[in-house]
Coordinates of N, CA, C and O in Angstrom, one line a residue:
X173 N 20.1 -13.6 6.4 CA 19.9 -15.0 6.6 C 20.8 -15.8 5.6 O 21.0 -15.5 4.5
X174 N 21.4 -16.8 6.2 CA 22.3 -17.7 5.4 C 21.5 -18.7 4.6 O 20.6 -19.3 5.2
X175 N 21.9 -19.0 3.4 CA 21.3 -20.0 2.6 C 22.2 -21.2 2.6 O 23.3 -21.2 2.1
X176 N 21.7 -22.3 3.2 CA 22.5 -23.5 3.4 C 21.8 -24.7 2.7 O 20.6 -24.9 2.8
X177 N 22.6 -25.4 1.9 CA 22.1 -26.6 1.2 C 22.9 -27.8 1.6 O 24.2 -27.7 1.7
X178 N 22.3 -28.9 2.0 CA 22.9 -30.1 2.2 C 22.7 -31.0 1.0 O 21.6 -31.3 0.6
X179 N 23.8 -31.4 0.4 CA 23.8 -32.2 -0.9 C 23.9 -33.7 -0.6 O 24.8 -34.1 0.1
X180 N 23.0 -34.5 -1.1 CA 23.1 -35.9 -0.9 C 21.8 -36.6 -1.1 O 20.7 -36.0 -1.3
X181 N 21.9 -37.9 -1.2 CA 20.7 -38.7 -1.4 C 19.9 -38.9 -0.1 O 19.8 -38.0 0.7
X182 N 19.4 -40.1 0.0 CA 18.6 -40.4 1.2 C 19.4 -41.2 2.3 O 18.8 -41.9 3.0
X183 N 20.6 -40.9 2.4 CA 21.5 -41.6 3.3 C 21.3 -41.0 4.8 O 20.9 -39.9 4.9
X184 N 21.6 -41.8 5.7 CA 21.5 -41.4 7.1 C 22.4 -40.2 7.4 O 22.1 -39.3 8.2
X185 N 23.6 -40.2 6.8 CA 24.6 -39.2 7.0 C 24.0 -37.8 6.6 O 24.3 -36.8 7.3
X186 N 23.3 -37.8 5.5 CA 22.7 -36.5 5.1 C 21.7 -36.0 6.1 O 21.7 -34.8 6.4
X187 N 20.9 -36.8 6.6 CA 19.9 -36.4 7.6 C 20.7 -36.0 8.9 O 20.3 -35.0 9.5
X188 N 21.8 -36.6 9.3 CA 22.5 -36.2 10.4 C 23.1 -34.8 10.2 O 23.1 -34.0 11.1
X189 N 23.6 -34.6 9.0 CA 24.2 -33.2 8.7 C 23.1 -32.2 8.8 O 23.3 -31.1 9.3
X190 N 21.9 -32.5 8.2 CA 20.8 -31.5 8.3 C 20.5 -31.1 9.7 O 20.4 -30.0 10.1
X191 N 20.4 -32.2 10.6 CA 20.1 -31.9 12.0 C 21.2 -31.2 12.7 O 20.9 -30.2 13.5
X192 N 22.4 -31.5 12.4 CA 23.6 -30.9 13.0 C 23.6 -29.4 12.7 O 23.8 -28.5 13.6
X193 N 23.4 -29.0 11.4 CA 23.4 -27.7 11.0 C 22.2 -26.9 11.6 O 22.4 -25.8 12.1
X194 N 21.0 -27.5 11.6 CA 19.9 -26.8 12.2 C 20.0 -26.6 13.7 O 19.7 -25.5 14.2
X195 N 20.5 -27.6 14.4 CA 20.7 -27.5 15.8 C 21.7 -26.4 16.2 O 21.5 -25.6 17.1
X196 N 22.8 -26.4 15.5 CA 23.9 -25.5 15.7 C 23.5 -24.1 15.4 O 23.8 -23.1 16.2
X197 N 22.7 -23.9 14.4 CA 22.2 -22.5 14.0 C 21.3 -22.0 15.1 O 21.3 -20.9 15.5
X198 N 20.4 -22.9 15.6 CA 19.5 -22.6 16.7 C 20.2 -22.2 17.9 O 19.9 -21.2 18.6
X199 N 21.2 -23.0 18.3 CA 22.0 -22.7 19.5 C 22.7 -21.3 19.4 O 22.8 -20.6 20.4
X200 N 23.2 -21.0 18.2 CA 23.9 -19.7 18.0 C 22.9 -18.5 17.8 O 23.4 -17.4 17.7
X201 N 21.7 -18.8 17.6 CA 20.7 -17.8 17.3 C 20.9 -17.2 15.9 O 20.6 -16.0 15.7
X202 N 21.3 -18.0 14.9 CA 21.6 -17.6 13.6 C 20.4 -18.0 12.7 O 20.0 -19.2 12.7
X203 N 19.9 -17.1 11.9 CA 18.8 -17.4 11.0 C 19.3 -18.0 9.7 O 20.2 -17.4 9.1
X204 N 18.8 -19.2 9.4 CA 19.2 -19.9 8.2 C 18.0 -20.3 7.4 O 16.9 -20.5 7.9
X205 N 18.3 -20.5 6.1 CA 17.4 -21.2 5.2 C 18.1 -22.5 4.9 O 19.2 -22.5 4.3
X206 N 17.5 -23.7 5.2 CA 18.1 -25.0 5.1 C 17.3 -25.8 4.1 O 16.1 -26.0 4.2
X207 N 18.1 -26.3 3.1 CA 17.4 -27.1 2.0 C 18.3 -28.4 1.8 O 19.5 -28.3 1.8
X208 N 17.6 -29.5 1.5 CA 18.3 -30.7 1.2 C 18.2 -30.9 -0.4 O 17.1 -30.8 -0.9
X209 N 19.3 -31.1 -1.0 CA 19.3 -31.2 -2.5 C 19.7 -32.7 -2.8 O 20.7 -33.2 -2.4
X210 N 18.8 -33.4 -3.5 CA 19.0 -34.8 -3.9 C 19.2 -35.0 -5.4 O 19.6 -36.1 -5.8
X211 N 19.0 -34.0 -6.2 CA 19.2 -34.1 -7.6 C 20.7 -34.2 -7.9 O 21.4 -33.3 -7.7
X212 N 21.1 -35.3 -8.5 CA 22.5 -35.6 -8.7 C 23.1 -34.6 -9.7 O 24.3 -34.3 -9.6
X213 N 22.3 -34.1 -10.7 CA 22.8 -33.2 -11.6 C 23.2 -31.9 -10.9 O 24.2 -31.3 -11.2
X214 N 22.4 -31.5 -10.0 CA 22.6 -30.2 -9.2 C 23.8 -30.4 -8.3 O 24.7 -29.6 -8.3
X215 N 23.9 -31.6 -7.7 CA 25.0 -31.9 -6.8 C 26.3 -31.9 -7.6 O 27.3 -31.3 -7.2
X216 N 26.3 -32.5 -8.8 CA 27.5 -32.6 -9.6 C 27.9 -31.1 -10.1 O 29.0 -30.8 -10.3
X217 N 26.9 -30.3 -10.3 CA 27.1 -28.9 -10.7 C 27.9 -28.1 -9.7 O 28.6 -27.2 -10.1
X218 N 27.8 -28.5 -8.4 CA 28.7 -27.9 -7.4 C 30.1 -28.5 -7.4 O 30.9 -28.1 -6.6
X219 N 30.3 -29.6 -8.1 CA 31.6 -30.3 -8.1 C 31.8 -31.2 -7.0 O 32.9 -31.7 -6.7
X220 N 30.7 -31.6 -6.3 CA 30.8 -32.5 -5.2 C 30.7 -33.9 -5.7 O 29.7 -34.3 -6.3
X221 N 31.7 -34.7 -5.4 CA 31.7 -36.1 -5.8 C 31.4 -37.1 -4.7 O 31.1 -38.2 -4.9
X222 N 31.5 -36.6 -3.5 CA 31.3 -37.4 -2.3 C 30.3 -36.7 -1.4 O 30.5 -35.5 -1.0
X223 N 29.2 -37.4 -1.0 CA 28.2 -36.7 -0.2 C 28.3 -37.3 1.3 O 28.9 -38.3 1.5
X224 N 27.7 -36.6 2.2 CA 27.0 -35.3 2.1 C 28.0 -34.1 1.8 O 29.1 -34.1 2.2
X225 N 27.4 -33.2 1.1 CA 28.1 -31.9 0.9 C 27.3 -30.8 1.5 O 26.1 -30.9 1.8
X226 N 28.0 -29.7 1.9 CA 27.4 -28.6 2.5 C 27.8 -27.3 1.6 O 28.9 -27.1 1.4
X227 N 26.7 -26.6 1.2 CA 26.9 -25.3 0.5 C 26.3 -24.2 1.3 O 25.2 -24.3 1.7
X228 N 27.1 -23.2 1.5 CA 26.6 -22.0 2.2 C 26.8 -20.8 1.3 O 27.9 -20.5 0.9
X229 N 25.6 -20.1 1.1 CA 25.6 -19.0 0.2 C 26.3 -19.2 -1.1 O 27.1 -18.4 -1.6
X230 N 26.1 -20.4 -1.7 CA 26.6 -20.7 -3.0 C 28.0 -21.3 -3.0 O 28.5 -21.6 -4.1
X231 N 28.7 -21.4 -1.9 CA 30.0 -21.9 -1.8 C 30.1 -23.2 -1.1 O 29.6 -23.4 0.0
X232 N 30.7 -24.2 -1.7 CA 30.9 -25.5 -1.1 C 31.9 -25.4 0.0 O 33.0 -24.9 -0.2
X233 N 31.5 -25.8 1.3 CA 32.4 -25.7 2.4 C 32.7 -27.1 2.9 O 33.6 -27.2 3.8
X234 N 32.1 -28.1 2.4 CA 32.3 -29.5 2.9 C 31.8 -30.5 1.9 O 30.8 -30.3 1.3
X235 N 32.5 -31.6 1.8 CA 32.1 -32.7 1.0 C 32.6 -34.0 1.6 O 33.8 -34.1 1.9
X236 N 31.7 -35.0 1.7 CA 32.1 -36.3 2.1 C 32.2 -36.5 3.7 O 33.0 -35.8 4.3
X237 N 31.3 -37.2 4.2 CA 31.3 -37.5 5.6 C 30.5 -36.4 6.4 O 30.1 -35.4 5.9
X238 N 30.5 -36.7 7.7 CA 29.8 -35.8 8.7 C 30.8 -34.8 9.2 O 31.8 -35.2 9.8
X239 N 30.6 -33.5 9.1 CA 31.5 -32.5 9.6 C 31.5 -32.5 11.1 O 30.5 -32.8 11.7
X240 N 32.6 -32.1 11.7 CA 32.7 -31.9 13.1 C 31.8 -30.7 13.5 O 31.7 -29.7 12.8
X241 N 31.1 -30.8 14.7 CA 30.3 -29.6 15.2 C 31.1 -28.3 15.2 O 30.5 -27.3 14.9
X242 N 32.4 -28.4 15.6 CA 33.2 -27.1 15.6 C 33.3 -26.5 14.3 O 33.3 -25.3 14.1
X243 N 33.4 -27.3 13.2 CA 33.5 -26.8 11.9 C 32.2 -26.2 11.4 O 32.2 -25.1 10.8
X244 N 31.1 -26.8 11.8 CA 29.8 -26.2 11.5 C 29.6 -24.9 12.2 O 29.2 -23.9 11.6
X245 N 30.0 -24.8 13.4 CA 29.9 -23.5 14.1 C 30.8 -22.4 13.5 O 30.3 -21.3 13.3
X246 N 32.0 -22.8 13.0 CA 32.8 -21.9 12.4 C 32.2 -21.3 11.1 O 32.3 -20.2 10.8
X247 N 31.6 -22.2 10.3 CA 30.9 -21.8 9.1 C 29.8 -20.8 9.4 O 29.6 -19.9 8.7
X248 N 29.0 -21.1 10.4 CA 27.9 -20.3 10.7 C 28.3 -18.9 11.2 O 27.6 -17.9 11.0
X249 N 29.4 -18.9 12.0 CA 29.9 -17.6 12.5 C 30.6 -16.8 11.4 O 30.7 -15.6 11.5
X250 N 31.1 -17.6 10.4 CA 31.7 -17.1 9.2 C 32.5 -15.9 9.2 O 32.9 -15.1 8.4

């Protein structure tokens, strides 16, 4: 199971990224644990200065803006 965190506040973009990741994982039949992280100290600990950010299994794979669906698919297929 992949551990995925979406880093960001309460912005609409963060919610969009959460849904995009969840939907793509379901389409691919990949089991994930999805968590939204809003604590700025934790977000800064990952070195993310622009949200939303995406962390997969402890590694930052994206920061700032909504990722393309093809990128999310590539991350999940890893």
